[in-house]
Amino acid sequence: MSDQEKTITVNDLPACKDLLDFMPYIETLAEVVESSSTPLTIGIFGTWGSGKTSLMGMVRDQLPENFTVAWFDAWKYDKEETLWRAFLLNVLFAVRKKIKPGENTQDLDYLETMLYRAIDLEKAGGVTIDLLKLGSKVAQGAVQIGLSFIPGAPALGKIIEELQKMGAENVSQEALDAIQRERTKIHIEQVRFLEQFQEKFKTLVESRVKPGRLVVFVDDLDRCLPEKAIQVLEAIKLFLDVPDCIFVLGLDKDVIARGIEIKYRELGQKNDGEGKARFTIEGLHYLEKIVQLPFQIPPVERADMSKFVTELTPRWPAPECPEIFAVGLGSNPRQIKRTVNVFLMLNSLAGKRHQDKIKPIRLAKVVTLQAIYPELYELLKETPRYLRELEDYYRAEAGPAAREMAEGGLVSEKLPQEGKKASESRVEPPPALAPYLSKQAVRAVLTMHPPELAEANFSGLRPEELRLYFTLTRSVEAPQVEVPRVAERQVFEPQMLRIPAGKFIMGTTKEQAEKALAGVSNKADWQKYLAWEQPRHEVELSEYLIGKYPVTNREYQFFVREGGKAPQGWDDGQYPSEKGDHPVVNVSWNEAQQYCKWLSEKTKKNYALPSEAQWEKAARGEDGRIYPWGDEFDPAKTNTNEAKIGDTSPVGQFSPQGDSRYGCVDMVGNVWEWCADWFDENEYKNRKTVVKDPAGPQKGSFRVLRGGSFDSVRISARSALRYRNSPDRDFRNYGFRLVLLPSLNLNSDSLLSDSLMG
């Protein structure tokens, strides 16, 4: 394997070069360290991975040679029982390194010895108590009561409680006074130790460090346990706070502040002016007493971040990729590195598994979306066509339909221009995408390349082509970038299209029937079915909304989770894997009605199954075309037997080429769709004049099915075809779509008839 073919990843070491244009900040901080009054503690504040370590390292490199520098990686010593001692020893070691061979080091040796004596003092803070001498009835033994080291002690009542737990029922006051005297004695020893150490350390700095300065960098303090981090902060004040000393602390101030509050929680709470409880020791106020000069890591300019990402690796698979990460991932260098590593590995994997089916620019966009909005990624993974529709929406956003969607509407009032499909005159994203329509990072990533750069965009891709990207990326979890999270929201409503009021041609002519029979073997049976579609006639309908797609498994699952019957083939309420965006099947007419009732109650709107007339107008338009797209059958425009798929396909797989005049998708093929009407084979023959809003027969034995399915032949995929079955029957190719009607009467058995009558 050549070097060019190998997977190259990015290391996570602190940067040695200034790729983010931080040099003005670095130089200013170095000047502060050189010239400010001392002692001084500087806080370099930033979130995890924001570049604190790199910035402090470059400040260190700017300091004069006569400065003594200590660097303490706090998290490396987090397992130490006394992190404060490891910190102080690290500082003393930095001073020792500046001493020439042969020089007397007695002063340093003495300070190091004092630190070990401090441990003895801490252990002496425990008092051994003979329970028999305290008058207890328990068996002979001893109890060790720990008294804390530096500063303060637990209340005497706590000691009494511990003794009583151990069986000391009759604790004399004299014994307790003795315990208190012992504790006081030890505390005095500890205070003397503190004073002695600080004085000795001050002398050490004067003799060993001046005329330079001692600069102590403390990194990753926020990665330690709260009590350990506080040990280091307090050690600075208790031991090292002397002239000519500068401390530079790299930390996330919010993390440390929370740790401080947790540490001192036992000191109790008090109410603020509004009656709300708050800690008596507030973390940020505590930190302000330690840090005299706070410095927040600045946001990175766009051009600087682009340069940083571009120089991460010399082997980008496409020159457009670095800018995607620079635009989409914000300004956290470590998060960007990790996400780029995920991308580089997946791109290498794609080359081995999918060859040229996965385009690197598109893959970079999917990995970026996975990192910045994991909830959106999960939604797109379940319904890949949403990615295409989201990009289309952003590109058409300047239109009135898009503005209405951004404001929370479901549909646009604007009707298609004459001669154009609805899908060509407006773009209406599904309601499930509503929480993300205003996300600028998502918009920037999906629209940053011109439409003519096809390999960079998702528009026009079929669902199975889109799914490849999610099948690949689900194998590696991209690191999540810290962004404001979208509130969890269950979107129940389907995407709807407006069908204008007016007349349309319904049914089939004799000439069209004869054309449909061409090439059919069982002509006698089909002549009977074709008779159900005749005569051709005019019908007038009021305006209504109809689902752009059949109801999908993902949409139906909300109903199942709230008590609806799970279709055959589902496992414990879960639809088959990777079929979230397929139409739900194995649903009877009765079950489809239950779904309509549930959704209507959930949304306070009137959802129903479409009437035969509503379904047919949405499928063929006003002009009576045979198929949704025209008068000639095309196997590339629908999922029928001729497509050789043999199963349901993701809704929209044959869009837009197979869409109807109004932009309705999968009106023929894929699944048979239930309609609201009872079936009557003579229904059309009984219509002598133009009928307005027909609701079908008042009763019957069968309900109407329309559209054909994946195992139907072309004659079944005509917009005028009528079929029927018992309302309690379900099959592997039976599904449905919805209409949204004006009125609402949830107590009626027929939502549709109530709406039309109202």
Tab-separated table of N, CA, C and O in Angstrom, residues 221-316:
chain	number	residue	atom	x	y	z
A	221	LEU	N	-6.353	21.592	35.164
A	221	LEU	CA	-6.835	21.490	36.539
A	221	LEU	C	-8.293	21.044	36.579
A	221	LEU	O	-8.726	20.377	37.516
A	222	ASP	N	-9.057	21.403	35.517
A	222	ASP	CA	-10.482	21.055	35.494
A	222	ASP	C	-10.725	19.579	35.187
A	222	ASP	O	-11.868	19.124	35.220
A	223	ARG	N	-9.669	18.834	34.874
A	223	ARG	CA	-9.832	17.393	34.634
A	223	ARG	C	-9.658	16.574	35.908
A	223	ARG	O	-9.833	15.362	35.897
A	224	CYS	N	-9.301	17.241	37.006
A	224	CYS	CA	-9.114	16.553	38.285
A	224	CYS	C	-10.431	16.497	39.045
A	224	CYS	O	-11.378	17.247	38.772
A	225	LEU	N	-10.475	15.622	40.047
A	225	LEU	CA	-11.612	15.619	40.952
A	225	LEU	C	-11.683	16.966	41.665
A	225	LEU	O	-10.651	17.577	41.937
A	226	PRO	N	-12.891	17.442	41.986
A	226	PRO	CA	-13.021	18.779	42.573
A	226	PRO	C	-12.142	18.998	43.795
A	226	PRO	O	-11.469	20.032	43.911
A	227	GLU	N	-12.120	18.014	44.720
A	227	GLU	CA	-11.343	18.214	45.940
A	227	GLU	C	-9.845	18.287	45.657
A	227	GLU	O	-9.094	18.987	46.347
A	228	LYS	N	-9.389	17.582	44.583
A	228	LYS	CA	-7.978	17.640	44.230
A	228	LYS	C	-7.631	18.997	43.598
A	228	LYS	O	-6.572	19.575	43.879
A	229	ALA	N	-8.506	19.501	42.740
A	229	ALA	CA	-8.269	20.803	42.114
A	229	ALA	C	-8.196	21.903	43.165
A	229	ALA	O	-7.350	22.803	43.092
A	230	ILE	N	-9.067	21.816	44.167
A	230	ILE	CA	-9.078	22.827	45.226
A	230	ILE	C	-7.793	22.762	46.043
A	230	ILE	O	-7.274	23.786	46.502
A	231	GLN	N	-7.233	21.570	46.212
A	231	GLN	CA	-5.949	21.446	46.910
A	231	GLN	C	-4.876	22.303	46.242
A	231	GLN	O	-4.099	22.992	46.913
A	232	VAL	N	-4.818	22.275	44.918
A	232	VAL	CA	-3.796	23.037	44.200
A	232	VAL	C	-4.051	24.538	44.346
A	232	VAL	O	-3.126	25.323	44.593
A	233	LEU	N	-5.314	24.944	44.176
A	233	LEU	CA	-5.640	26.361	44.313
A	233	LEU	C	-5.274	26.874	45.703
A	233	LEU	O	-4.703	27.968	45.854
A	234	GLU	N	-5.580	26.101	46.732
A	234	GLU	CA	-5.296	26.544	48.091
A	234	GLU	C	-3.796	26.477	48.398
A	234	GLU	O	-3.276	27.296	49.169
A	235	ALA	N	-3.100	25.534	47.792
A	235	ALA	CA	-1.651	25.456	48.001
A	235	ALA	C	-0.948	26.698	47.470
A	235	ALA	O	0.038	27.169	48.048
A	236	ILE	N	-1.453	27.244	46.356
A	236	ILE	CA	-0.863	28.471	45.818
A	236	ILE	C	-0.954	29.588	46.841
A	236	ILE	O	0.024	30.311	47.104
A	237	LYS	N	-2.133	29.737	47.451
A	237	LYS	CA	-2.329	30.816	48.415
A	237	LYS	C	-1.616	30.546	49.742
A	237	LYS	O	-1.041	31.451	50.360
A	238	LEU	N	-1.633	29.304	50.187
A	238	LEU	CA	-1.091	28.988	51.514
A	238	LEU	C	0.431	28.889	51.530
A	238	LEU	O	1.074	29.239	52.525
A	239	PHE	N	1.022	28.403	50.445
A	239	PHE	CA	2.454	28.113	50.447
A	239	PHE	C	3.285	29.053	49.573
A	239	PHE	O	4.403	29.415	49.924
A	240	LEU	N	2.765	29.412	48.377
A	240	LEU	CA	3.628	29.991	47.345
A	240	LEU	C	3.324	31.439	47.027
A	240	LEU	O	3.937	31.999	46.104
A	241	ASP	N	2.402	32.044	47.697
A	241	ASP	CA	1.964	33.391	47.359
A	241	ASP	C	2.981	34.416	47.875
A	241	ASP	O	2.743	35.134	48.860
A	242	VAL	N	4.126	34.495	47.181
A	242	VAL	CA	5.217	35.369	47.614
A	242	VAL	C	5.675	36.214	46.427
A	242	VAL	O	5.390	35.886	45.263
A	243	PRO	N	6.369	37.297	46.659
A	243	PRO	CA	6.839	38.160	45.561
A	243	PRO	C	7.672	37.390	44.536
A	243	PRO	O	8.314	36.378	44.853
A	244	ASP	N	7.629	37.911	43.289
A	244	ASP	CA	8.377	37.365	42.146
A	244	ASP	C	7.850	36.011	41.675
A	244	ASP	O	8.541	35.285	40.954
A	245	CYS	N	6.622	35.691	42.079
A	245	CYS	CA	5.998	34.444	41.617
A	245	CYS	C	4.747	34.770	40.797
A	245	CYS	O	3.911	35.583	41.206
A	246	ILE	N	4.643	34.108	39.631
A	246	ILE	CA	3.479	34.244	38.745
A	246	ILE	C	2.908	32.846	38.524
A	246	ILE	O	3.654	31.900	38.222
A	247	PHE	N	1.598	32.737	38.657
A	247	PHE	CA	0.933	31.448	38.423
A	247	PHE	C	-0.038	31.611	37.254
A	247	PHE	O	-0.843	32.549	37.231
A	248	VAL	N	0.066	30.720	36.288
A	248	VAL	CA	-0.796	30.751	35.105
A	248	VAL	C	-1.609	29.456	35.107
A	248	VAL	O	-1.053	28.363	34.939
A	249	LEU	N	-2.918	29.591	35.304
A	249	LEU	CA	-3.792	28.429	35.462
A	249	LEU	C	-4.664	28.252	34.221
A	249	LEU	O	-5.419	29.159	33.854
A	250	GLY	N	-4.560	27.100	33.573
A	250	GLY	CA	-5.425	26.789	32.442
A	250	GLY	C	-6.588	25.931	32.905
A	250	GLY	O	-6.390	24.802	33.364
A	251	LEU	N	-7.817	26.460	32.781
A	251	LEU	CA	-8.959	25.713	33.307
A	251	LEU	C	-10.268	26.222	32.710
A	251	LEU	O	-10.342	27.323	32.163
A	252	ASP	N	-11.282	25.383	32.829
A	252	ASP	CA	-12.657	25.768	32.519
A	252	ASP	C	-13.261	26.302	33.813
A	252	ASP	O	-13.499	25.547	34.757
A	253	LYS	N	-13.474	27.597	33.879
A	253	LYS	CA	-13.867	28.212	35.159
A	253	LYS	C	-15.212	27.694	35.657
A	253	LYS	O	-15.448	27.589	36.861
A	254	ASP	N	-16.120	27.352	34.736
A	254	ASP	CA	-17.434	26.847	35.163
A	254	ASP	C	-17.309	25.472	35.804
A	254	ASP	O	-17.989	25.167	36.790
A	255	VAL	N	-16.430	24.627	35.253
A	255	VAL	CA	-16.213	23.296	35.830
A	255	VAL	C	-15.613	23.412	37.227
A	255	VAL	O	-16.054	22.754	38.174
A	256	ILE	N	-14.594	24.262	37.358
A	256	ILE	CA	-13.956	24.438	38.668
A	256	ILE	C	-14.936	25.050	39.668
A	256	ILE	O	-14.989	24.651	40.835
A	257	ALA	N	-15.728	26.025	39.221
A	257	ALA	CA	-16.690	26.667	40.122
A	257	ALA	C	-17.704	25.655	40.649
A	257	ALA	O	-18.037	25.657	41.847
A	258	ARG	N	-18.168	24.775	39.776
A	258	ARG	CA	-19.115	23.734	40.233
A	258	ARG	C	-18.435	22.801	41.223
A	258	ARG	O	-19.038	22.370	42.210
A	259	GLY	N	-17.167	22.488	40.959
A	259	GLY	CA	-16.434	21.614	41.872
A	259	GLY	C	-16.264	22.238	43.239
A	259	GLY	O	-16.365	21.554	44.272
A	260	ILE	N	-16.002	23.533	43.277
A	260	ILE	CA	-15.861	24.234	44.558
A	260	ILE	C	-17.166	24.158	45.345
A	260	ILE	O	-17.173	23.898	46.552
A	261	GLU	N	-18.277	24.380	44.671
A	261	GLU	CA	-19.574	24.343	45.356
A	261	GLU	C	-19.888	22.947	45.869
A	261	GLU	O	-20.448	22.786	46.962
A	262	ILE	N	-19.524	21.930	45.091
A	262	ILE	CA	-19.737	20.554	45.545
A	262	ILE	C	-18.869	20.263	46.763
A	262	ILE	O	-19.314	19.660	47.741
A	263	LYS	N	-17.624	20.710	46.705
A	263	LYS	CA	-16.694	20.466	47.806
A	263	LYS	C	-17.203	21.060	49.112
A	263	LYS	O	-17.106	20.453	50.192
A	264	TYR	N	-17.749	22.272	49.044
A	264	TYR	CA	-18.162	22.974	50.261
A	264	TYR	C	-19.678	22.932	50.470
A	264	TYR	O	-20.230	23.754	51.194
A	265	ARG	N	-20.312	21.977	49.854
A	265	ARG	CA	-21.766	21.865	49.983
A	265	ARG	C	-22.197	21.724	51.448
A	265	ARG	O	-23.234	22.220	51.877
A	266	GLU	N	-21.357	20.981	52.236
A	266	GLU	CA	-21.753	20.723	53.620
A	266	GLU	C	-21.798	21.981	54.477
A	266	GLU	O	-22.319	21.970	55.589
A	267	LEU	N	-21.245	23.106	53.947
A	267	LEU	CA	-21.315	24.340	54.721
A	267	LEU	C	-22.705	24.955	54.687
A	267	LEU	O	-22.963	25.944	55.358
A	268	GLY	N	-23.595	24.356	53.893
A	268	GLY	CA	-24.988	24.772	53.923
A	268	GLY	C	-25.345	25.755	52.837
A	268	GLY	O	-24.524	26.162	52.026
A	269	GLN	N	-26.614	26.107	52.805
A	269	GLN	CA	-27.143	27.039	51.823
A	269	GLN	C	-27.839	28.182	52.542
A	269	GLN	O	-28.203	28.089	53.703
A	270	LYS	N	-28.014	29.263	51.820
A	270	LYS	CA	-28.855	30.332	52.334
A	270	LYS	C	-29.652	30.899	51.174
A	270	LYS	O	-29.323	30.680	49.997
A	271	ASN	N	-30.698	31.624	51.463
A	271	ASN	CA	-31.561	32.165	50.433
A	271	ASN	C	-31.057	33.518	49.961
A	271	ASN	O	-30.566	34.328	50.751
A	272	ASP	N	-31.199	33.756	48.663
A	272	ASP	CA	-30.829	35.060	48.143
A	272	ASP	C	-32.007	36.022	48.275
A	272	ASP	O	-33.010	35.725	48.913
A	273	GLY	N	-31.891	37.196	47.673
A	273	GLY	CA	-32.931	38.207	47.813
A	273	GLY	C	-34.279	37.783	47.257
A	273	GLY	O	-35.313	38.308	47.647
A	274	GLU	N	-34.252	36.835	46.315
A	274	GLU	CA	-35.499	36.369	45.718
A	274	GLU	C	-36.018	35.106	46.384
A	274	GLU	O	-36.956	34.489	45.906
A	275	GLY	N	-35.388	34.712	47.452
A	275	GLY	CA	-35.851	33.524	48.170
A	275	GLY	C	-35.345	32.223	47.607
A	275	GLY	O	-35.747	31.146	48.036
A	276	LYS	N	-34.423	32.290	46.640
A	276	LYS	CA	-33.877	31.075	46.037
A	276	LYS	C	-32.650	30.613	46.822
A	276	LYS	O	-31.820	31.415	47.245
A	277	ALA	N	-32.543	29.288	46.978
A	277	ALA	CA	-31.414	28.740	47.732
A	277	ALA	C	-30.132	28.852	46.908
A	277	ALA	O	-30.130	28.617	45.708
A	278	ARG	N	-29.047	29.239	47.559
A	278	ARG	CA	-27.750	29.236	46.889
A	278	ARG	C	-26.680	28.875	47.913
A	278	ARG	O	-26.891	28.971	49.126
A	279	PHE	N	-25.528	28.433	47.421
A	279	PHE	CA	-24.457	28.017	48.308
A	279	PHE	C	-23.857	29.232	49.031
A	279	PHE	O	-23.725	30.311	48.459
A	280	THR	N	-23.478	29.009	50.288
A	280	THR	CA	-22.820	30.088	51.027
A	280	THR	C	-21.447	30.385	50.438
A	280	THR	O	-20.953	31.496	50.544
A	281	ILE	N	-20.802	29.382	49.845
A	281	ILE	CA	-19.566	29.609	49.092
A	281	ILE	C	-19.896	29.419	47.614
A	281	ILE	O	-20.182	28.307	47.171
A	282	GLU	N	-19.890	30.499	46.855
A	282	GLU	CA	-20.206	30.425	45.441
A	282	GLU	C	-18.915	30.230	44.653
A	282	GLU	O	-17.939	30.950	44.853
A	283	GLY	N	-18.961	29.264	43.734
A	283	GLY	CA	-17.746	28.855	43.041
A	283	GLY	C	-17.035	29.966	42.316
A	283	GLY	O	-15.811	30.120	42.421
A	284	LEU	N	-17.766	30.788	41.548
A	284	LEU	CA	-17.119	31.847	40.778
A	284	LEU	C	-16.522	32.918	41.693
A	284	LEU	O	-15.451	33.460	41.409
A	285	HIS	N	-17.217	33.241	42.795
A	285	HIS	CA	-16.669	34.225	43.734
A	285	HIS	C	-15.398	33.696	44.403
A	285	HIS	O	-14.433	34.446	44.622
A	286	TYR	N	-15.420	32.419	44.732
A	286	TYR	CA	-14.229	31.785	45.327
A	286	TYR	C	-13.055	31.887	44.355
A	286	TYR	O	-11.936	32.232	44.734
A	287	LEU	N	-13.326	31.597	43.080
A	287	LEU	CA	-12.273	31.618	42.068
A	287	LEU	C	-11.731	33.033	41.870
A	287	LEU	O	-10.530	33.224	41.605
A	288	GLU	N	-12.590	34.038	41.999
A	288	GLU	CA	-12.142	35.421	41.853
A	288	GLU	C	-11.114	35.802	42.913
A	288	GLU	O	-10.252	36.657	42.681
A	289	LYS	N	-11.202	35.188	44.081
A	289	LYS	CA	-10.244	35.480	45.153
A	289	LYS	C	-8.878	34.861	44.864
A	289	LYS	O	-7.861	35.295	45.389
A	290	ILE	N	-8.868	33.804	44.037
A	290	ILE	CA	-7.611	33.133	43.677
A	290	ILE	C	-6.976	33.805	42.465
A	290	ILE	O	-5.768	34.047	42.425
A	291	VAL	N	-7.801	34.101	41.439
A	291	VAL	CA	-7.302	34.598	40.150
A	291	VAL	C	-7.461	36.111	40.097
A	291	VAL	O	-8.575	36.635	40.167
A	292	GLN	N	-6.350	36.818	39.965
A	292	GLN	CA	-6.411	38.273	39.876
A	292	GLN	C	-6.588	38.770	38.439
A	292	GLN	O	-7.111	39.855	38.215
A	293	LEU	N	-6.118	37.990	37.456
A	293	LEU	CA	-6.218	38.419	36.061
A	293	LEU	C	-6.849	37.300	35.224
A	293	LEU	O	-6.172	36.349	34.835
A	294	PRO	N	-8.146	37.385	34.943
A	294	PRO	CA	-8.787	36.365	34.105
A	294	PRO	C	-8.604	36.678	32.622
A	294	PRO	O	-8.695	37.834	32.201
A	295	PHE	N	-8.323	35.652	31.829
A	295	PHE	CA	-8.197	35.812	30.381
A	295	PHE	C	-9.004	34.695	29.713
A	295	PHE	O	-8.720	33.506	29.918
A	296	GLN	N	-10.008	35.064	28.948
A	296	GLN	CA	-10.860	34.088	28.249
A	296	GLN	C	-10.279	33.814	26.868
A	296	GLN	O	-9.948	34.743	26.128
A	297	ILE	N	-10.130	32.531	26.527
A	297	ILE	CA	-9.663	32.175	25.180
A	297	ILE	C	-10.570	32.844	24.162
A	297	ILE	O	-11.798	32.671	24.201
A	298	PRO	N	-10.036	33.626	23.227
A	298	PRO	CA	-10.888	34.385	22.301
A	298	PRO	C	-11.473	33.498	21.205
A	298	PRO	O	-10.918	32.439	20.881
A	299	PRO	N	-12.599	33.909	20.620
A	299	PRO	CA	-13.122	33.186	19.461
A	299	PRO	C	-12.166	33.314	18.282
A	299	PRO	O	-11.463	34.317	18.146
A	300	VAL	N	-12.161	32.295	17.443
A	300	VAL	CA	-11.220	32.258	16.314
A	300	VAL	C	-11.882	32.849	15.081
A	300	VAL	O	-13.039	32.538	14.762
A	301	GLU	N	-11.163	33.702	14.391
A	301	GLU	CA	-11.664	34.269	13.148
A	301	GLU	C	-11.802	33.175	12.089
A	301	GLU	O	-11.044	32.199	12.072
A	302	ARG	N	-12.779	33.358	11.196
A	302	ARG	CA	-13.069	32.362	10.166
A	302	ARG	C	-11.837	32.040	9.317
A	302	ARG	O	-11.517	30.873	9.088
A	303	ALA	N	-11.123	33.067	8.883
A	303	ALA	CA	-9.949	32.828	8.024
A	303	ALA	C	-8.867	32.067	8.775
A	303	ALA	O	-8.206	31.174	8.208
A	304	ASP	N	-8.695	32.379	10.061
A	304	ASP	CA	-7.685	31.681	10.853
A	304	ASP	C	-8.061	30.220	11.059
A	304	ASP	O	-7.191	29.330	11.026
A	305	MET	N	-9.350	29.959	11.294
A	305	MET	CA	-9.777	28.572	11.474
A	305	MET	C	-9.625	27.786	10.178
A	305	MET	O	-9.244	26.612	10.192
A	306	SER	N	-9.904	28.406	9.042
A	306	SER	CA	-9.715	27.728	7.751
A	306	SER	C	-8.260	27.335	7.557
A	306	SER	O	-7.957	26.226	7.109
A	307	LYS	N	-7.363	28.249	7.892
A	307	LYS	CA	-5.929	27.958	7.771
A	307	LYS	C	-5.542	26.816	8.705
A	307	LYS	O	-4.803	25.895	8.322
A	308	PHE	N	-6.049	26.858	9.933
A	308	PHE	CA	-5.750	25.816	10.916
A	308	PHE	C	-6.193	24.439	10.411
A	308	PHE	O	-5.425	23.468	10.456
A	309	VAL	N	-7.419	24.343	9.922
A	309	VAL	CA	-7.939	23.046	9.467
A	309	VAL	C	-7.187	22.566	8.238
A	309	VAL	O	-6.841	21.390	8.123
A	310	THR	N	-6.912	23.465	7.325
A	310	THR	CA	-6.213	23.081	6.091
A	310	THR	C	-4.850	22.472	6.391
A	310	THR	O	-4.427	21.499	5.747
A	311	GLU	N	-4.151	23.007	7.384
A	311	GLU	CA	-2.798	22.543	7.680
A	311	GLU	C	-2.765	21.337	8.619
A	311	GLU	O	-1.682	20.873	8.985
A	312	LEU	N	-3.943	20.809	8.995
A	312	LEU	CA	-3.956	19.624	9.854
A	312	LEU	C	-3.378	18.398	9.159
A	312	LEU	O	-2.752	17.548	9.787
A	313	THR	N	-3.609	18.291	7.856
A	313	THR	CA	-3.102	17.134	7.115
A	313	THR	C	-2.789	17.555	5.688
A	313	THR	O	-3.512	18.386	5.113
A	314	PRO	N	-1.750	16.997	5.089
A	314	PRO	CA	-1.426	17.329	3.695
A	314	PRO	C	-2.231	16.497	2.692
A	314	PRO	O	-2.070	16.684	1.492
A	315	ARG	N	-3.073	15.603	3.166
A	315	ARG	CA	-3.719	14.642	2.261
A	315	ARG	C	-5.238	14.723	2.327
A	315	ARG	O	-5.922	13.730	2.524
A	316	TRP	N	-5.759	15.915	2.203
A	316	TRP	CA	-7.207	16.042	2.110
A	316	TRP	C	-7.687	15.401	0.813
A	316	TRP	O	-7.102	15.633	-0.242
